[in-house]
Amino acid sequence: MKKLILMRHAKSSWDDSAINDFERPLNTRGKHDAPEMGKRLAKLKILPELMVSSPAKRARKTAKVVAKEIGYPKDKIVLRQEIYEAGTSDLLEVIRKFDNSHSQVMMFGHNPGFTSLANLISDCRIDNIPTCGVFCVEFPVADWSEITPGCGAMVFFDYPKNPAVK
């Protein structure tokens, strides 16, 4: 059994138009939401064996904040360029190459790729993974390379403004 936790980066700042997309930092809301979502993941006892992130500043920062909240060593976060601006097939290729010694992996990245990926690999349909949203899916496979469209089952989907969470 393999479990994948997809987390879209927290809300980023558009205040300075001179900053390129890759270097955009988190805004005030993002700086609030990332630790809040990390706390929710800690309550669920989510502790991935591997955390992988897009190297874009907003994704890296989100990963570091969440790592702190769940007790994952920040220096063990792996940055993968292929996640930045990736389409569904690129993201699926990243996942299929995960080391099989890891049964639970958390990825930090961007839309529209993450929402499309969630819909492709799971048994459900969601319209959007909002900023700082978390989508968890479980696969009945022993090898990450065996993940195919529709083979996963959604475990949970949460996001900062989720009305079900008080």
Tab-separated table of C-alpha atoms in Angstrom:
chain	number	residue	atom	x	y	z
A	1	MET	CA	0.000	0.000	0.000
A	2	LYS	CA	1.292	3.471	-0.923
A	3	LYS	CA	-0.042	6.806	0.329
A	4	LEU	CA	0.492	10.156	-1.414
A	5	ILE	CA	-0.287	13.503	0.168
A	6	LEU	CA	-0.483	16.364	-2.329
A	7	MET	CA	-0.309	19.878	-0.894
A	8	ARG	CA	-0.661	22.995	-2.958
A	9	HIS	CA	1.560	25.848	-1.796
A	10	ALA	CA	0.088	28.465	0.543
A	11	LYS	CA	-1.230	31.788	-0.783
A	12	SER	CA	1.533	33.833	-2.388
A	13	SER	CA	2.068	37.540	-2.742
A	14	TRP	CA	1.471	39.442	-5.965
A	15	ASP	CA	2.399	42.813	-4.397
A	16	ASP	CA	5.651	43.278	-6.316
A	17	SER	CA	5.205	42.785	-10.055
A	18	ALA	CA	8.995	42.943	-10.494
A	19	ILE	CA	9.410	39.583	-8.721
A	20	ASN	CA	9.301	36.676	-11.140
A	21	ASP	CA	6.849	33.837	-10.565
A	22	PHE	CA	9.481	31.417	-9.239
A	23	GLU	CA	10.542	33.826	-6.469
A	24	ARG	CA	7.093	34.923	-5.249
A	25	PRO	CA	6.933	34.737	-1.425
A	26	LEU	CA	3.986	33.819	0.773
A	27	ASN	CA	1.578	36.608	1.660
A	28	THR	CA	0.080	37.210	5.109
A	29	ARG	CA	-2.713	34.694	4.603
A	30	GLY	CA	-0.242	32.090	3.342
A	31	LYS	CA	1.962	32.604	6.392
A	32	HIS	CA	-1.102	31.938	8.569
A	33	ASP	CA	-2.575	29.017	6.605
A	34	ALA	CA	0.589	26.918	6.221
A	35	PRO	CA	1.172	26.342	9.967
A	36	GLU	CA	-2.576	25.857	10.506
A	37	MET	CA	-2.683	23.103	7.879
A	38	GLY	CA	0.485	21.613	9.344
A	39	LYS	CA	-1.239	21.424	12.732
A	40	ARG	CA	-4.228	19.690	11.144
A	41	LEU	CA	-1.916	17.149	9.513
A	42	ALA	CA	-0.168	16.579	12.848
A	43	LYS	CA	-3.562	15.870	14.481
A	44	LEU	CA	-4.166	13.279	11.761
A	45	LYS	CA	-0.743	11.796	12.579
A	46	ILE	CA	0.505	12.388	9.048
A	47	LEU	CA	4.247	11.833	9.040
A	48	PRO	CA	5.557	11.130	5.564
A	49	GLU	CA	8.760	9.199	5.110
A	50	LEU	CA	9.668	11.564	2.289
A	51	MET	CA	8.737	15.169	1.525
A	52	VAL	CA	9.296	16.409	-2.024
A	53	SER	CA	8.731	19.996	-3.161
A	54	SER	CA	8.811	22.243	-6.142
A	55	PRO	CA	11.827	24.534	-5.727
A	56	ALA	CA	9.654	27.659	-6.213
A	57	LYS	CA	9.951	29.889	-3.142
A	58	ARG	CA	6.271	29.671	-2.130
A	59	ALA	CA	6.259	25.854	-2.323
A	60	ARG	CA	9.591	25.496	-0.471
A	61	LYS	CA	8.397	27.796	2.317
A	62	THR	CA	5.090	25.937	2.644
A	63	ALA	CA	6.966	22.620	2.851
A	64	LYS	CA	9.324	23.949	5.542
A	65	VAL	CA	6.495	25.332	7.671
A	66	VAL	CA	4.494	22.102	7.429
A	67	ALA	CA	7.628	20.037	8.146
A	68	LYS	CA	8.134	21.971	11.373
A	69	GLU	CA	4.530	21.365	12.460
A	70	ILE	CA	4.565	17.614	11.785
A	71	GLY	CA	8.108	16.959	13.019
A	72	TYR	CA	9.751	16.213	9.678
A	73	PRO	CA	13.397	17.377	9.371
A	74	LYS	CA	13.421	20.476	7.131
A	75	ASP	CA	16.861	19.599	5.780
A	76	LYS	CA	15.458	16.305	4.422
A	77	ILE	CA	12.957	17.992	2.058
A	78	VAL	CA	13.890	17.045	-1.503
A	79	LEU	CA	13.496	19.743	-4.170
A	80	ARG	CA	12.482	18.545	-7.627
A	81	GLN	CA	12.513	21.032	-10.502
A	82	GLU	CA	10.136	18.797	-12.484
A	83	ILE	CA	7.281	19.711	-10.116
A	84	TYR	CA	7.383	23.439	-10.969
A	85	GLU	CA	4.944	24.243	-13.811
A	86	ALA	CA	4.408	20.508	-14.323
A	87	GLY	CA	1.527	18.948	-16.133
A	88	THR	CA	-0.217	15.783	-15.053
A	89	SER	CA	2.014	13.374	-16.988
A	90	ASP	CA	5.187	14.996	-15.599
A	91	LEU	CA	3.861	14.784	-12.031
A	92	LEU	CA	2.826	11.163	-12.495
A	93	GLU	CA	6.337	10.402	-13.751
A	94	VAL	CA	7.862	11.983	-10.617
A	95	ILE	CA	5.603	9.814	-8.431
A	96	ARG	CA	6.342	6.620	-10.335
A	97	LYS	CA	10.056	7.139	-9.641
A	98	PHE	CA	9.741	7.395	-5.848
A	99	ASP	CA	11.869	4.910	-3.937
A	100	ASN	CA	9.721	1.963	-2.910
A	101	SER	CA	11.222	1.979	0.579
A	102	HIS	CA	8.880	4.941	1.198
A	103	SER	CA	5.233	4.005	1.624
A	104	GLN	CA	4.026	7.529	2.499
A	105	VAL	CA	5.211	10.546	0.475
A	106	MET	CA	4.135	14.186	0.612
A	107	MET	CA	4.505	16.473	-2.419
A	108	PHE	CA	4.289	20.274	-2.479
A	109	GLY	CA	3.482	22.028	-5.719
A	110	HIS	CA	1.145	24.024	-7.872
A	111	ASN	CA	-2.114	24.172	-9.765
A	112	PRO	CA	-3.474	23.399	-12.256
A	113	GLY	CA	-1.225	20.314	-12.212
A	114	PHE	CA	-2.060	19.138	-8.686
A	115	THR	CA	-5.840	19.290	-9.139
A	116	SER	CA	-5.598	17.500	-12.486
A	117	LEU	CA	-3.324	14.877	-10.952
A	118	ALA	CA	-5.669	14.306	-7.990
A	119	ASN	CA	-8.544	13.690	-10.400
A	120	LEU	CA	-6.464	11.428	-12.633
A	121	ILE	CA	-5.069	9.093	-9.981
A	122	SER	CA	-8.036	8.838	-7.626
A	123	ASP	CA	-11.598	7.607	-7.494
A	124	CYS	CA	-13.082	11.074	-7.049
A	125	ARG	CA	-13.558	14.363	-8.825
A	126	ILE	CA	-12.669	17.707	-7.259
A	127	ASP	CA	-12.927	21.109	-8.919
A	128	ASN	CA	-9.897	22.714	-7.310
A	129	ILE	CA	-7.239	22.168	-4.683
A	130	PRO	CA	-7.154	25.671	-3.176
A	131	THR	CA	-3.974	27.270	-1.891
A	132	CYS	CA	-2.653	25.290	1.067
A	133	GLY	CA	-5.146	22.525	0.273
A	134	VAL	CA	-4.210	18.924	1.019
A	135	PHE	CA	-5.393	15.908	-0.957
A	136	CYS	CA	-4.474	12.448	0.338
A	137	VAL	CA	-4.830	9.330	-1.775
A	138	GLU	CA	-4.006	5.679	-1.071
A	139	PHE	CA	-3.002	3.111	-3.681
A	140	PRO	CA	-3.336	-0.691	-3.425
A	141	VAL	CA	0.132	-1.197	-4.945
A	142	ALA	CA	3.534	-2.252	-3.654
A	143	ASP	CA	5.497	-0.234	-6.197
A	144	TRP	CA	5.107	3.461	-7.029
A	145	SER	CA	5.612	2.602	-10.717
A	146	GLU	CA	2.320	0.660	-10.626
A	147	ILE	CA	0.214	3.788	-10.093
A	148	THR	CA	-2.212	4.220	-12.967
A	149	PRO	CA	-5.158	6.526	-13.659
A	150	GLY	CA	-8.059	5.893	-11.294
A	151	CYS	CA	-6.300	3.296	-9.132
A	152	GLY	CA	-6.187	5.391	-5.940
A	153	ALA	CA	-8.816	5.964	-3.269
A	154	MET	CA	-9.149	9.381	-1.671
A	155	VAL	CA	-8.397	9.293	2.065
A	156	PHE	CA	-9.146	12.951	2.808
A	157	PHE	CA	-9.289	16.409	1.263
A	158	ASP	CA	-8.816	19.485	3.448
A	159	TYR	CA	-8.111	23.175	2.931
A	160	PRO	CA	-7.898	26.297	5.101
A	161	LYS	CA	-11.469	27.488	4.544
A	162	ASN	CA	-13.008	24.023	4.870
A	163	PRO	CA	-16.402	24.587	6.562
A	164	ALA	CA	-16.289	21.076	8.060
A	165	VAL	CA	-13.286	22.040	10.220
A	166	LYS	CA	-13.924	24.369	13.121
